[in-house]
Coordinates of C-alpha atoms and ligand atoms in Angstrom, one line a residue:
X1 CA 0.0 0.0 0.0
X2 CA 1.2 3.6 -0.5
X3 CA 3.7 4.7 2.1
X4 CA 5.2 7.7 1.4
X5 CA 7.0 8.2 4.6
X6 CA 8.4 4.7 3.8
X7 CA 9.8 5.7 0.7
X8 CA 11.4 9.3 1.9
X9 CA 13.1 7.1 5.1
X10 CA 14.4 4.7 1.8
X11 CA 15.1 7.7 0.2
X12 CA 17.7 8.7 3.1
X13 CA 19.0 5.8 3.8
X14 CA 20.5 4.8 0.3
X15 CA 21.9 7.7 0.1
X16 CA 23.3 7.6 4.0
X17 CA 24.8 4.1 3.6
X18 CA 25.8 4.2 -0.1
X19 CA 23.5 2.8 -2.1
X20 CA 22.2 5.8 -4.4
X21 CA 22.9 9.6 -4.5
X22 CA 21.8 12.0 -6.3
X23 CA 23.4 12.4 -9.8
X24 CA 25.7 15.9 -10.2
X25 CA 24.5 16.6 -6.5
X26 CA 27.2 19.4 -5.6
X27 CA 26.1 21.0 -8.3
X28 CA 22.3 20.7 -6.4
X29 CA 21.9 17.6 -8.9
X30 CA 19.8 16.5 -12.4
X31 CA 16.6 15.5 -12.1
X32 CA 15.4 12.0 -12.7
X33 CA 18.9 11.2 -12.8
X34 CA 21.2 9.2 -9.8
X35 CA 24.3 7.2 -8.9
X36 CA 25.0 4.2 -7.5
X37 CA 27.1 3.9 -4.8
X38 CA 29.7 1.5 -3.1
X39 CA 27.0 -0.4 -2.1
X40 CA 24.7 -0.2 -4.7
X41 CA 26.9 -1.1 -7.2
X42 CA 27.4 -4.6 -5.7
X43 CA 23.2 -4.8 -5.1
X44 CA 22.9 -3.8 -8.7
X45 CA 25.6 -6.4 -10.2
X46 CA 23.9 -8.9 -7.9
X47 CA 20.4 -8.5 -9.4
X48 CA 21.8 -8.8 -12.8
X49 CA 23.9 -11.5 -12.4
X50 CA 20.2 -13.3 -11.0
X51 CA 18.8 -12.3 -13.9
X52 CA 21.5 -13.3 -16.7
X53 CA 22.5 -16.6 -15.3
X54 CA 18.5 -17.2 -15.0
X55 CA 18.3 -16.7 -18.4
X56 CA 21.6 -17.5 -20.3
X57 CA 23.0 -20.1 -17.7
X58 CA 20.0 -21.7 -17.1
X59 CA 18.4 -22.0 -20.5
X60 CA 20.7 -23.9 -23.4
X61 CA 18.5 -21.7 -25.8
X62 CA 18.5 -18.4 -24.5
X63 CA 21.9 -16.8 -25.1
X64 CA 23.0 -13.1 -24.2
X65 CA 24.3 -9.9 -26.3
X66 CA 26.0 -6.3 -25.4
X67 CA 24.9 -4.1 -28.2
X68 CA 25.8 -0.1 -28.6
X69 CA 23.6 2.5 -27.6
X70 CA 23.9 4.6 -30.6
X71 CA 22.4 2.8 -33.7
X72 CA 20.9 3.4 -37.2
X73 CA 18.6 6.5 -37.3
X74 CA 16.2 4.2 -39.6
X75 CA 15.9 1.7 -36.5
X76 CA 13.4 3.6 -34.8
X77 CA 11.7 4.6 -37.8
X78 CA 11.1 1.2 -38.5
X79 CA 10.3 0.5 -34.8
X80 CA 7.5 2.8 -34.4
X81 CA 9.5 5.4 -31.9
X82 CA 9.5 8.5 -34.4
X83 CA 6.6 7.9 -34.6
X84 CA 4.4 7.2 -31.6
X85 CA 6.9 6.9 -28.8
X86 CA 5.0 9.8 -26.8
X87 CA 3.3 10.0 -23.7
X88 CA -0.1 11.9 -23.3
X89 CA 0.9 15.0 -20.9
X90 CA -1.0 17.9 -19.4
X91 CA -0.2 20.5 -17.5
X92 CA -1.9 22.2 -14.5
X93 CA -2.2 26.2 -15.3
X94 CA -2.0 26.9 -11.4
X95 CA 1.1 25.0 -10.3
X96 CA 2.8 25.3 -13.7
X97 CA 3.4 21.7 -13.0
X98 CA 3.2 18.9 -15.8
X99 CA 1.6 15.4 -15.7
X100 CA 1.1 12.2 -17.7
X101 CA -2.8 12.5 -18.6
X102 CA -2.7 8.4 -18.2
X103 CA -1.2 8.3 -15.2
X104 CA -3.6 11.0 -13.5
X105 CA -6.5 8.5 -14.5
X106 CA -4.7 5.8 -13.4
X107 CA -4.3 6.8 -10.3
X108 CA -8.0 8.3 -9.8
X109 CA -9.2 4.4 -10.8
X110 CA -6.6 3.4 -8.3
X111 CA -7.9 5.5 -5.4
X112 CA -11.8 4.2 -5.9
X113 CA -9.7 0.6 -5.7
X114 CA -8.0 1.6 -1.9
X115 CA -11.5 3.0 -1.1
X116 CA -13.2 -0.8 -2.1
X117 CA -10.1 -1.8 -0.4
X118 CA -11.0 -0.1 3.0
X119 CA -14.4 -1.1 3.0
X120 CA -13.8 -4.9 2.7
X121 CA -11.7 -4.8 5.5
X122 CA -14.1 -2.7 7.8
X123 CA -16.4 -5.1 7.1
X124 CA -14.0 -7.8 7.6
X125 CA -13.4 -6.5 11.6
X126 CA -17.2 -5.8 11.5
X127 CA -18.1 -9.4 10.9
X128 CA -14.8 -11.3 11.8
X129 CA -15.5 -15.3 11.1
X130 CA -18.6 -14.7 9.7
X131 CA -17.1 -12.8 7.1
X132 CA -17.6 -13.8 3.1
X133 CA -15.5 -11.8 1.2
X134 CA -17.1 -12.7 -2.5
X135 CA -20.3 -12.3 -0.9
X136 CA -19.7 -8.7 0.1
X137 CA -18.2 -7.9 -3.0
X138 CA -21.2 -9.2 -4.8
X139 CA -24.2 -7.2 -2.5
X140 CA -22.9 -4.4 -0.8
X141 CA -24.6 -0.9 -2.6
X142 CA -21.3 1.1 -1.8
X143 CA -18.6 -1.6 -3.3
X144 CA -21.1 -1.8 -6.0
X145 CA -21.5 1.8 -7.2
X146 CA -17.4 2.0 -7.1
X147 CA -16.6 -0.8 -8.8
X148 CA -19.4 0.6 -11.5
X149 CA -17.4 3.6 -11.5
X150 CA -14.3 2.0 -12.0
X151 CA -15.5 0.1 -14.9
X152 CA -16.7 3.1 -16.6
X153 CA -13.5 5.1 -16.6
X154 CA -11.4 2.1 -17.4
X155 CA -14.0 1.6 -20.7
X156 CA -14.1 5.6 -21.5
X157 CA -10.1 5.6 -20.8
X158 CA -9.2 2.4 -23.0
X159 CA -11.6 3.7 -25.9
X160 CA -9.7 7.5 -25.6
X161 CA -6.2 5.7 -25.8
X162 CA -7.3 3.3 -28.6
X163 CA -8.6 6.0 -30.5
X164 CA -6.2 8.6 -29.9
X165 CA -8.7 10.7 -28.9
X166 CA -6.5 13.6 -26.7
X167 CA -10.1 15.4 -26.3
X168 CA -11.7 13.0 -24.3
X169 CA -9.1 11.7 -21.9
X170 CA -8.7 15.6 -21.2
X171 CA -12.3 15.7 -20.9
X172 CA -12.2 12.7 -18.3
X173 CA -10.1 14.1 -16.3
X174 CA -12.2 17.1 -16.1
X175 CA -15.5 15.0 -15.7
X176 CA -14.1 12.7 -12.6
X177 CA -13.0 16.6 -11.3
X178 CA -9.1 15.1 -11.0
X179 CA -7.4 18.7 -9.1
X180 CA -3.7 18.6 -9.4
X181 CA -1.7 17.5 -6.4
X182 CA 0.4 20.8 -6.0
X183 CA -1.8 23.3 -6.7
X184 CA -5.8 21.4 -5.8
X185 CA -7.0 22.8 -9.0
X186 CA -8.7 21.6 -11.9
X187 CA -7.1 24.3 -14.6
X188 CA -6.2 22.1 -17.3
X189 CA -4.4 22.7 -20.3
X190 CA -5.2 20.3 -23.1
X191 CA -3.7 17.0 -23.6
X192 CA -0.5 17.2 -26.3
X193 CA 1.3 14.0 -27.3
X194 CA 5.5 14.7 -26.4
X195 CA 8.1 12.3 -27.8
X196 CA 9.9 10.6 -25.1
X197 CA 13.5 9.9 -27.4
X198 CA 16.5 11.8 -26.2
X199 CA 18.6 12.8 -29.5
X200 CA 21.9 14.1 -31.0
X201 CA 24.4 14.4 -33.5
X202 CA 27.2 11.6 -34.9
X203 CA 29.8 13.7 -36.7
X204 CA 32.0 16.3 -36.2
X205 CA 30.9 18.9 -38.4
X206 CA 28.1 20.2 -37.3
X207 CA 26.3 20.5 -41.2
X208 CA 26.8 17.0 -42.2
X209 CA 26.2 15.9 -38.9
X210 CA 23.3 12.8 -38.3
X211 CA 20.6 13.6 -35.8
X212 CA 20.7 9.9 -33.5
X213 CA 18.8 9.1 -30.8
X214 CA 20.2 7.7 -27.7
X215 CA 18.0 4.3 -27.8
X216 CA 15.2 4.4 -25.3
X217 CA 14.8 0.5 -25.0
X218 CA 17.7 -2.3 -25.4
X219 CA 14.9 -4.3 -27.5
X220 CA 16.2 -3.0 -31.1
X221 CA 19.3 -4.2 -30.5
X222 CA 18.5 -7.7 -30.2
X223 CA 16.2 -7.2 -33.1
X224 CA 18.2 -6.1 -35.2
X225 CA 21.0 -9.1 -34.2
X226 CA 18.4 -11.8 -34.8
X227 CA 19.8 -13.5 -37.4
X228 CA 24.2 -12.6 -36.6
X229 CA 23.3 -14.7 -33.8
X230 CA 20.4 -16.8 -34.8
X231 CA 23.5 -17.6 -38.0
X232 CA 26.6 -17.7 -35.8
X233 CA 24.9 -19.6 -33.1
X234 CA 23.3 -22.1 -35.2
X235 CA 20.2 -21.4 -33.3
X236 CA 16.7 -23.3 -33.5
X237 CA 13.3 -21.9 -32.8
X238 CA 12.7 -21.7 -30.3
X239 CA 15.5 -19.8 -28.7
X240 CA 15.5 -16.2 -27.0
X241 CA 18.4 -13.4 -26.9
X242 CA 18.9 -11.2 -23.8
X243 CA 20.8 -8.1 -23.4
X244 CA 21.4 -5.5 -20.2
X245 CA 21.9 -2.4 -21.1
X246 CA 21.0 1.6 -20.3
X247 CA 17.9 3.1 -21.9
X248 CA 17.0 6.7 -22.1
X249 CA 13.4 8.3 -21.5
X250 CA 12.9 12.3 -21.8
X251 CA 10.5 11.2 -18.6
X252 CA 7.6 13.8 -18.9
X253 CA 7.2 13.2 -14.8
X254 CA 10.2 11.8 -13.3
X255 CA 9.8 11.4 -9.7
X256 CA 9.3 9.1 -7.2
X257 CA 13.5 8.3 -7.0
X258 CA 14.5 5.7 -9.1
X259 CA 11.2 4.2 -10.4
X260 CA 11.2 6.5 -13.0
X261 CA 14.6 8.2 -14.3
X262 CA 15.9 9.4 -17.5
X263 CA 19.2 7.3 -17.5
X264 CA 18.0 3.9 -16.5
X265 CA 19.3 0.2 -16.9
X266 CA 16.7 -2.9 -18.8
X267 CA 17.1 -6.5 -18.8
X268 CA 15.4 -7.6 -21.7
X269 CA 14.8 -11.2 -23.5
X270 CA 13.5 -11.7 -27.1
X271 CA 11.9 -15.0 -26.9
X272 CA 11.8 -16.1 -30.8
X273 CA 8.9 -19.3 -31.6
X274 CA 7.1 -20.3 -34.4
X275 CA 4.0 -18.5 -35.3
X276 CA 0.7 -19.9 -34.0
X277 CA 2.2 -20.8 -30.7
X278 CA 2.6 -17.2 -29.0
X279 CA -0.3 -18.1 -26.7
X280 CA 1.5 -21.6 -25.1
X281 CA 4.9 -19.1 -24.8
X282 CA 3.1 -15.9 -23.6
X283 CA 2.1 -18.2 -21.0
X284 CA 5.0 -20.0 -19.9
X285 CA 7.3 -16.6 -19.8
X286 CA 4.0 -15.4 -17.5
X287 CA 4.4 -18.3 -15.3
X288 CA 8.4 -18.1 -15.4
X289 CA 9.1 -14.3 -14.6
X290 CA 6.8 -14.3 -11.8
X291 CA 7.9 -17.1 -10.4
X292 CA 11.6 -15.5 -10.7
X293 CA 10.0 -12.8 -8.5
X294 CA 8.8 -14.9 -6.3
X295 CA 11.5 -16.4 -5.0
X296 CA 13.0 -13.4 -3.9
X297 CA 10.7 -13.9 -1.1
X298 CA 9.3 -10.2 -1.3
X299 CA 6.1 -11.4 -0.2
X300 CA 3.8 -13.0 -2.6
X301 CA 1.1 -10.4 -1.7
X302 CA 3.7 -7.9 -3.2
X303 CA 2.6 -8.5 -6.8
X304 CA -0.1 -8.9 -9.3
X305 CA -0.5 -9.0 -13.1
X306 CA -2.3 -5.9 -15.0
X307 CA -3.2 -6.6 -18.5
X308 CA -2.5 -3.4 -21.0
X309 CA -5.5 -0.9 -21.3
X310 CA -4.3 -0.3 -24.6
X311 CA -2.5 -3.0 -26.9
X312 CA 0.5 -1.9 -29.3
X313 CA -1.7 -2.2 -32.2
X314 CA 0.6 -5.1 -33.2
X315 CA 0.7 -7.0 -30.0
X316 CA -2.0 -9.8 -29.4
X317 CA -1.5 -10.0 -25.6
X318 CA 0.5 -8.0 -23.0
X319 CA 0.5 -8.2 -19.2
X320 CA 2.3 -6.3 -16.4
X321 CA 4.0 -7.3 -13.9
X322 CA 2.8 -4.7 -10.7
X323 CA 5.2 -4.9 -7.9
X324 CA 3.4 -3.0 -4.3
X325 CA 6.1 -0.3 -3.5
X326 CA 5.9 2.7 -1.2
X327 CA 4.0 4.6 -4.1
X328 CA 2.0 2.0 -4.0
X329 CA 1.3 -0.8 -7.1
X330 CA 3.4 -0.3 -10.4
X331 CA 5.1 -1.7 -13.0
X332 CA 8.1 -3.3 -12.8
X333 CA 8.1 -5.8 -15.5
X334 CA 6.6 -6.5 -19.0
X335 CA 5.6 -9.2 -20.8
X336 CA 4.1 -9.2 -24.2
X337 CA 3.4 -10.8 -27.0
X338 CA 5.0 -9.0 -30.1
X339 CA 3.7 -11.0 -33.2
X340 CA 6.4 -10.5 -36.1
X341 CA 6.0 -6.9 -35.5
X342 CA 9.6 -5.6 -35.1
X343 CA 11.5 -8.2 -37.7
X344 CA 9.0 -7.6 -40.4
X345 CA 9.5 -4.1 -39.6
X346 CA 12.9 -4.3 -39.8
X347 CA 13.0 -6.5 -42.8
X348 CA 11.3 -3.9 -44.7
X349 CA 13.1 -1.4 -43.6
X350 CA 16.8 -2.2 -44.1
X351 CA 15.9 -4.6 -47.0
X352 CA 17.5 -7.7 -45.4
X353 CA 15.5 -11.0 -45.3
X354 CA 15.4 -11.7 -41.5
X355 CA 13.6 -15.3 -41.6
X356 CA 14.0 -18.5 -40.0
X357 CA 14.6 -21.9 -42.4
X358 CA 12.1 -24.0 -40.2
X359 CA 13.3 -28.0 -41.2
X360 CA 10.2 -29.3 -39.8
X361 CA 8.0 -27.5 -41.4
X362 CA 10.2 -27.2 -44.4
X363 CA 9.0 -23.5 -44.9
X364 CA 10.8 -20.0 -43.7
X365 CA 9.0 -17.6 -42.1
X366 CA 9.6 -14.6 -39.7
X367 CA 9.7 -15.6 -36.5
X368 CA 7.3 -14.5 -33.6
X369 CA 8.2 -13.0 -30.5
X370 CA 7.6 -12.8 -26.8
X371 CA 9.2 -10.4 -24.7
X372 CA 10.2 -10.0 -20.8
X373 CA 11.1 -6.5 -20.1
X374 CA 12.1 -5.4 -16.9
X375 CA 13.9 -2.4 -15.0
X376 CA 16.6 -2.9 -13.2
X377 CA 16.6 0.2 -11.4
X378 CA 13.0 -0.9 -10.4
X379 CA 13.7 -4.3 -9.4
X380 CA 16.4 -2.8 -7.1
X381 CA 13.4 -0.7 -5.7
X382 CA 11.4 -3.1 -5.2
X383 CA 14.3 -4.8 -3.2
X384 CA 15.6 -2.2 -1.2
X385 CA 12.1 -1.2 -0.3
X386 CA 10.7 -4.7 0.8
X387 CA 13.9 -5.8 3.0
X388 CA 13.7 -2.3 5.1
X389 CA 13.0 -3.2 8.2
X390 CA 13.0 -0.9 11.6
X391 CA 12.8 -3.7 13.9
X392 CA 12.8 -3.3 18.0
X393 CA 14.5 -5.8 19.7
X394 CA 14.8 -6.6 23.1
X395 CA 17.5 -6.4 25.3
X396 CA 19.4 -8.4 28.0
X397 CA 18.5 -6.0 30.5
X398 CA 14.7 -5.9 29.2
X399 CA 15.0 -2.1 27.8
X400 CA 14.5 -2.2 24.4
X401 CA 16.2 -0.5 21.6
X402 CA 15.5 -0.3 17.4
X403 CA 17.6 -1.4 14.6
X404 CA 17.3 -1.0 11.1
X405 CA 18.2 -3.9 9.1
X406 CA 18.1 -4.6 5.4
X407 CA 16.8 -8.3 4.6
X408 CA 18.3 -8.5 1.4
X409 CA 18.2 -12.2 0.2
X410 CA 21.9 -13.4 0.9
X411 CA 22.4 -14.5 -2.3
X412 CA 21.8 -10.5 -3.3
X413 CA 23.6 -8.5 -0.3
X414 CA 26.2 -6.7 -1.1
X415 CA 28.8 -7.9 1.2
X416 CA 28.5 -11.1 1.7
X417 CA 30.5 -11.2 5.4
X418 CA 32.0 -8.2 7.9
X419 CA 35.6 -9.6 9.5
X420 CA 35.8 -7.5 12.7
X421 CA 38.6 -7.8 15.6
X422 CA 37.4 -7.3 18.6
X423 CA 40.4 -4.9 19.5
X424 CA 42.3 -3.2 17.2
X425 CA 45.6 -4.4 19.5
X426 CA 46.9 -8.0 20.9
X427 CA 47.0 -9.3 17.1
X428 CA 43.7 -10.0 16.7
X429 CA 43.4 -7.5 13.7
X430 CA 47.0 -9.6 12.0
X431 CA 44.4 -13.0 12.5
X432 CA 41.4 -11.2 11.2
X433 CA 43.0 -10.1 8.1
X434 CA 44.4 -13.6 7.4
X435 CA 40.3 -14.7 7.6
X436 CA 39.5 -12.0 5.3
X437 CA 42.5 -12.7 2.8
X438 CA 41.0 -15.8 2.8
X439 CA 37.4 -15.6 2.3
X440 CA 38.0 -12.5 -0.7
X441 CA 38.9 -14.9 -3.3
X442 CA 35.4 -16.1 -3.4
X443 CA 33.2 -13.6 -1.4
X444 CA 33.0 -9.5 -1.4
X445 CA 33.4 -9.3 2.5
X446 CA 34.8 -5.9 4.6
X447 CA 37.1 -5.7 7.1
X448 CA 36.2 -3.0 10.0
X449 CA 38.1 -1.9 13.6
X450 CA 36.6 1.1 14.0
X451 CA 34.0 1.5 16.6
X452 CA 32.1 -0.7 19.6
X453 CA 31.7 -3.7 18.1
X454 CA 27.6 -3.5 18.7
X455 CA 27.9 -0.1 16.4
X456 CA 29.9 -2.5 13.9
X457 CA 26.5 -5.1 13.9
X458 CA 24.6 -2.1 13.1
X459 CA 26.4 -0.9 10.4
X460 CA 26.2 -4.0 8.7
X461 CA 22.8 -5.0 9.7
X462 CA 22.1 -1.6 7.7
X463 CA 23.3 -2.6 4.4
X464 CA 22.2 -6.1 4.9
X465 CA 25.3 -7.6 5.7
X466 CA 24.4 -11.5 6.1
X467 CA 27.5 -12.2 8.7
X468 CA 29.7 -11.2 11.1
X469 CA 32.7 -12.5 12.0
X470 CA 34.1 -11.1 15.3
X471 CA 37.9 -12.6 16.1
X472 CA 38.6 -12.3 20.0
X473 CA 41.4 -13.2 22.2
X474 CA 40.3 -16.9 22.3
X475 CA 40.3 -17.1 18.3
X476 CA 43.8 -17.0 18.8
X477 CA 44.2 -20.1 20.7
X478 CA 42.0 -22.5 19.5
X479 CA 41.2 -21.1 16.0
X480 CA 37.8 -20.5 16.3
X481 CA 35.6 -17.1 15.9
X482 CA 32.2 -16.0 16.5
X483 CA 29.3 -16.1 13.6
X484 CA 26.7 -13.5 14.0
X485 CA 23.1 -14.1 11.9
X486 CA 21.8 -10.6 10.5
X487 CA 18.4 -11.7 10.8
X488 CA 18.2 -14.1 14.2
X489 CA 21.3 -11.7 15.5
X490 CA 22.2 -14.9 17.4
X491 CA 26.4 -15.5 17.5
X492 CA 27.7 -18.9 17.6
X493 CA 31.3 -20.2 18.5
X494 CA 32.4 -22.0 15.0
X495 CA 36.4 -23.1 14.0
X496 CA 37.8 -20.9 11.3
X497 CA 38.2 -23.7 8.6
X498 CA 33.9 -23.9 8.9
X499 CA 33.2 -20.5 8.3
X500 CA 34.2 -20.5 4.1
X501 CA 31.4 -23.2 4.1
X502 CA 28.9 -21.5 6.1
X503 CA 29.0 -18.0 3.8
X504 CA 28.8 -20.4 0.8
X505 CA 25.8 -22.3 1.4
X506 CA 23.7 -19.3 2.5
X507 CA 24.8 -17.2 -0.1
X508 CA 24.6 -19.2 -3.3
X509 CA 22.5 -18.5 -5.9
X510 CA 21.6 -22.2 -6.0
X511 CA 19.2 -21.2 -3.4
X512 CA 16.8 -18.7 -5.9
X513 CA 17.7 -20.9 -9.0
X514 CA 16.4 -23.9 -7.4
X515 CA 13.0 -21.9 -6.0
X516 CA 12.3 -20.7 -9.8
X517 CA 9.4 -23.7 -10.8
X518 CA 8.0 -24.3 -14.5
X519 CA 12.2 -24.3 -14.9
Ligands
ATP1 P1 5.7 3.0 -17.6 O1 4.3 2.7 -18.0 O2 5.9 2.9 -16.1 O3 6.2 4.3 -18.2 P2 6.6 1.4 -19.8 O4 5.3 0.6 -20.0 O5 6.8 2.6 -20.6 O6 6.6 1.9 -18.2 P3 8.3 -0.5 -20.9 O7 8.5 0.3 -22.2 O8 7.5 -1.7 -21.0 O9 7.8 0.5 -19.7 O10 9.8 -0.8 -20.3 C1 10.0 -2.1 -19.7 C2 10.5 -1.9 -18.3 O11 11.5 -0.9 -18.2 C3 9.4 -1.4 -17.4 O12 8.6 -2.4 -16.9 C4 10.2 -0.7 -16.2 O13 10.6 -1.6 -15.3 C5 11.4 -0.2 -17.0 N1 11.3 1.3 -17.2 C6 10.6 1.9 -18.2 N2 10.8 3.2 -18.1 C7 11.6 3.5 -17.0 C8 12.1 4.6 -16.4 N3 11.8 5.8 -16.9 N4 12.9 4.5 -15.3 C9 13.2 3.3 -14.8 N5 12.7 2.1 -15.3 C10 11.9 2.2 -16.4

């Protein structure tokens, strides 16, 4: 549910234990724009190395590609983005502020949803056992008239969208009396389409120079690879190509920190079939990605699919991905089913067959495609903001005291294990070094002296450090340490040769591989 005191203490916090600042931010910063830090970095390699070895290790047909940023001009004529890659915006006269026109509805529709949401669970404390959910949902007048109301602007909005009809989703807005955020007004300009492609020039002189666009989706470049790699690869349909890469938005509303920047990252995967059989893939890729999410242990009530209220006109199905973070539910990944949309497109375009020699059938054709799209800027979002925890814990002497602790999957935290001396005298930081000489050719571990040893645990506990190791006076006589569990905090006495194993097995990425079903 929408939090957004959660998000502003995220907000302060990834910036405060170096996961994200703000880009240029001596120089009071960019909008829309930020950098990851010493710790985000690691998070951020750690996500994609999930995702890639998901995909490329995991599958012996999906296979991966780096392709440039810059590309032909002609590309996104051919892909539809000179064209229609715009967003509807509006501005409010008042604030001077700007807004996408979809995204005000949106989030209209979803406020009638909260307000359904509310009532259920009144009535759910109202009526405790007793309580049948469908039932209410069915007969009561109030859940009734909303839900009505929601269907109608979800019909009006779809048939504005389909239609291109800039009139009426202006007039909608006016109709369900939307008043801007900033200023409570309903002064409205009209609704004007704006282009979201960030462009330039290739060339040194300036006359002969090319206007390029920095691409705004890593999608073309797999497109346009299909058959270097489908050739080189001696690939058979089915197989899929996936890429990582930046993408750039000119964002008409780019708030809410990193959900929605103007530099961002993708992870994308073409998944290339025969035509006719786009419904059995849409589904499997459906049933895959979320269950790639899932594992993450997020919490399963964290997410739910929203189908598209408006199709690409070449796409036969298309589906969301909704993850709940502190702005409440969005999307964080797509998936949809691209007909031969983009390599017919391209075929035409450049002039170059791009068609698949199908020995079965003993016919070419162009291939169909299914695609998974999702942000990895989102997905570490959706990470950072679910593991948050401000947890009170009890002490010894029965005061209690608050810790904030990042849950981050193991597999995922950015350092793996803290090696801490208890003293920074006696040789106990000579012994702890050895330790962490050790354990850095396989794990991204820190070495700290500074500080209580309690303020140490904090620290750590903070960016979601999985263990501590704390070497004391008796590590050097018998060899052993203590092991400290970020989330039970419990320490246990364990022999130094153990502790390479223990990291391992709670760290592997076996763990979320093996929790990903339909593999
Ligand atoms: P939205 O409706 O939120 O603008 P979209 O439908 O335009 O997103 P796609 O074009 O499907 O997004 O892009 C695929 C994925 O890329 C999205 O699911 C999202 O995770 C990510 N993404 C898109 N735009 C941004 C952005 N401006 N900042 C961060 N991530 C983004």
């Amino acid at each position: 549910m929408a939090n957004p005191e959660m998000l502003k203490k995220i907000i302060a916090h990834a910036k405060e234990y170096g996961f994200i600042f703000q880009s240029s931010e001596i120089y009071d910063g960019l909008s829309a724009v930020y950098d990851y830090g010493q710790n985000g970095v690691e998070l951020k390699n750690n996500i994609k190395k999930y995702w890639w070895d998901s995909m490329v290790k995991l599958n012996e047909n999906i296979v991966g590609i780096d392709t440039a940023i810059f590309m032909h001009p002609k590309i996104w004529t051919a892909s539809g983005h000179v064209g229609a890659f715009s967003d509807p915006l509006i501005d409010n006269k008042d604030s001077k502020k700007r807004y996408r026109a979809d995204v005000l509805i949106e989030d209209h529709r979803e406020k009638i949803q909260l307000k359904i949401n509310k009532d259920v669970d009144k009535a759910q404390k109202r009526f405790g056992d007793e309580f049948d959910k469908e039932e209410f949902l069915k007969t009561n007048k109030r859940v009734l008239d909303r839900q009505a109301k929601i269907d109608s602007i979800t019909e009006r909005f779809q048939n504005a969208l389909n239609n291109d009809d800039l009139d009426d989703l202006k007039q909608l807005i006016v109709d369900e009396g939307i008043i801007c955020p900033v200023s409570g007004s309903k002064n409205w300009t009209d609704v004007r389409q704006f282009n979201l492609m960030f462009d330039t020039k290739l060339g040194s002189v300036s006359e002969d120079a090319d206007k390029i666009y920095l691409r705004p989706e890593t999608a073309q470049g797999i497109f346009v690879n299909y058959l270097n790699v489908q050739k080189t690869g001696r690939m058979k349909l089915p197989f899929g190509i996936a890429q990582i890469g930046k993408a750039f938005r000119n964002e008409i509303v780019a708030r809410q920190f990193i959900f929605r920047m103007r530099e961002f990252e993708q992870m994308e995967m073409q998944f290339f079939i025969r035509p006719g059989e786009q419904e059995k893939w849409f589904e499997h890729w459906k049933n895959l990605r979320i269950s790639w999410h899932k594992a993450l242990n997020l919490g399963s009530e964290g997410y739910r699919f929203h189908d598209h209220d408006k199709l690409a006109h070449y796409a036969t199905a298309a589906t969301d991905i909704e993850f709940d973070f502190p702005m409440g539910f969005k999307e964080l990944e797509g998936i949809h089913s691209r007909g031969d949309f983009d390599l017919s497109q391209h075929q035409e375009f450049s002039g170059k067959k791009l068609q698949y020699f199908d020995p079965e059938l003993n016919k070419s054709y162009v291939p169909f495609v299914i695609e998974t799209s999702i942000g990895l800027d989102r997905m570490f979002l959706a990470i950072l903001s679910s593991s948050f925890k401000d947890e009170k814990i009890e002490k010894a002497d029965g005061k209690t005291e608050s810790r904030i602790v990042l849950k981050i999957h193991p597999a995922l935290a950015p350092v793996k294990a803290a090696v801490l001396p208890l003293v920074k005298k006696d040789g106990l930081p000579e012994k702890a070094r050895e330790i962490l000489k050790e354990l850095q050719y396989e794990f991204n571990c820190q070495y700290e002296e500074k500080d209580s040893i309690g303020k140490r645990y904090r620290r750590h506990d903070a960016i979601g450090t999985p263990f501590c190791i704390t070497v004391d006076h008796q590590s050097l006589e018998d060899n052993t340490v203590t092991i400290r569990d970020r989330d039970t905090m419990q320490q246990e006495r364990i022999n130094i040769n153990e502790v390479k194993n223990i990291i391992s097995e709670k760290t592997n990425m076996k763990n979320l591989f093996e929790k990903i079903e339909n593999r």
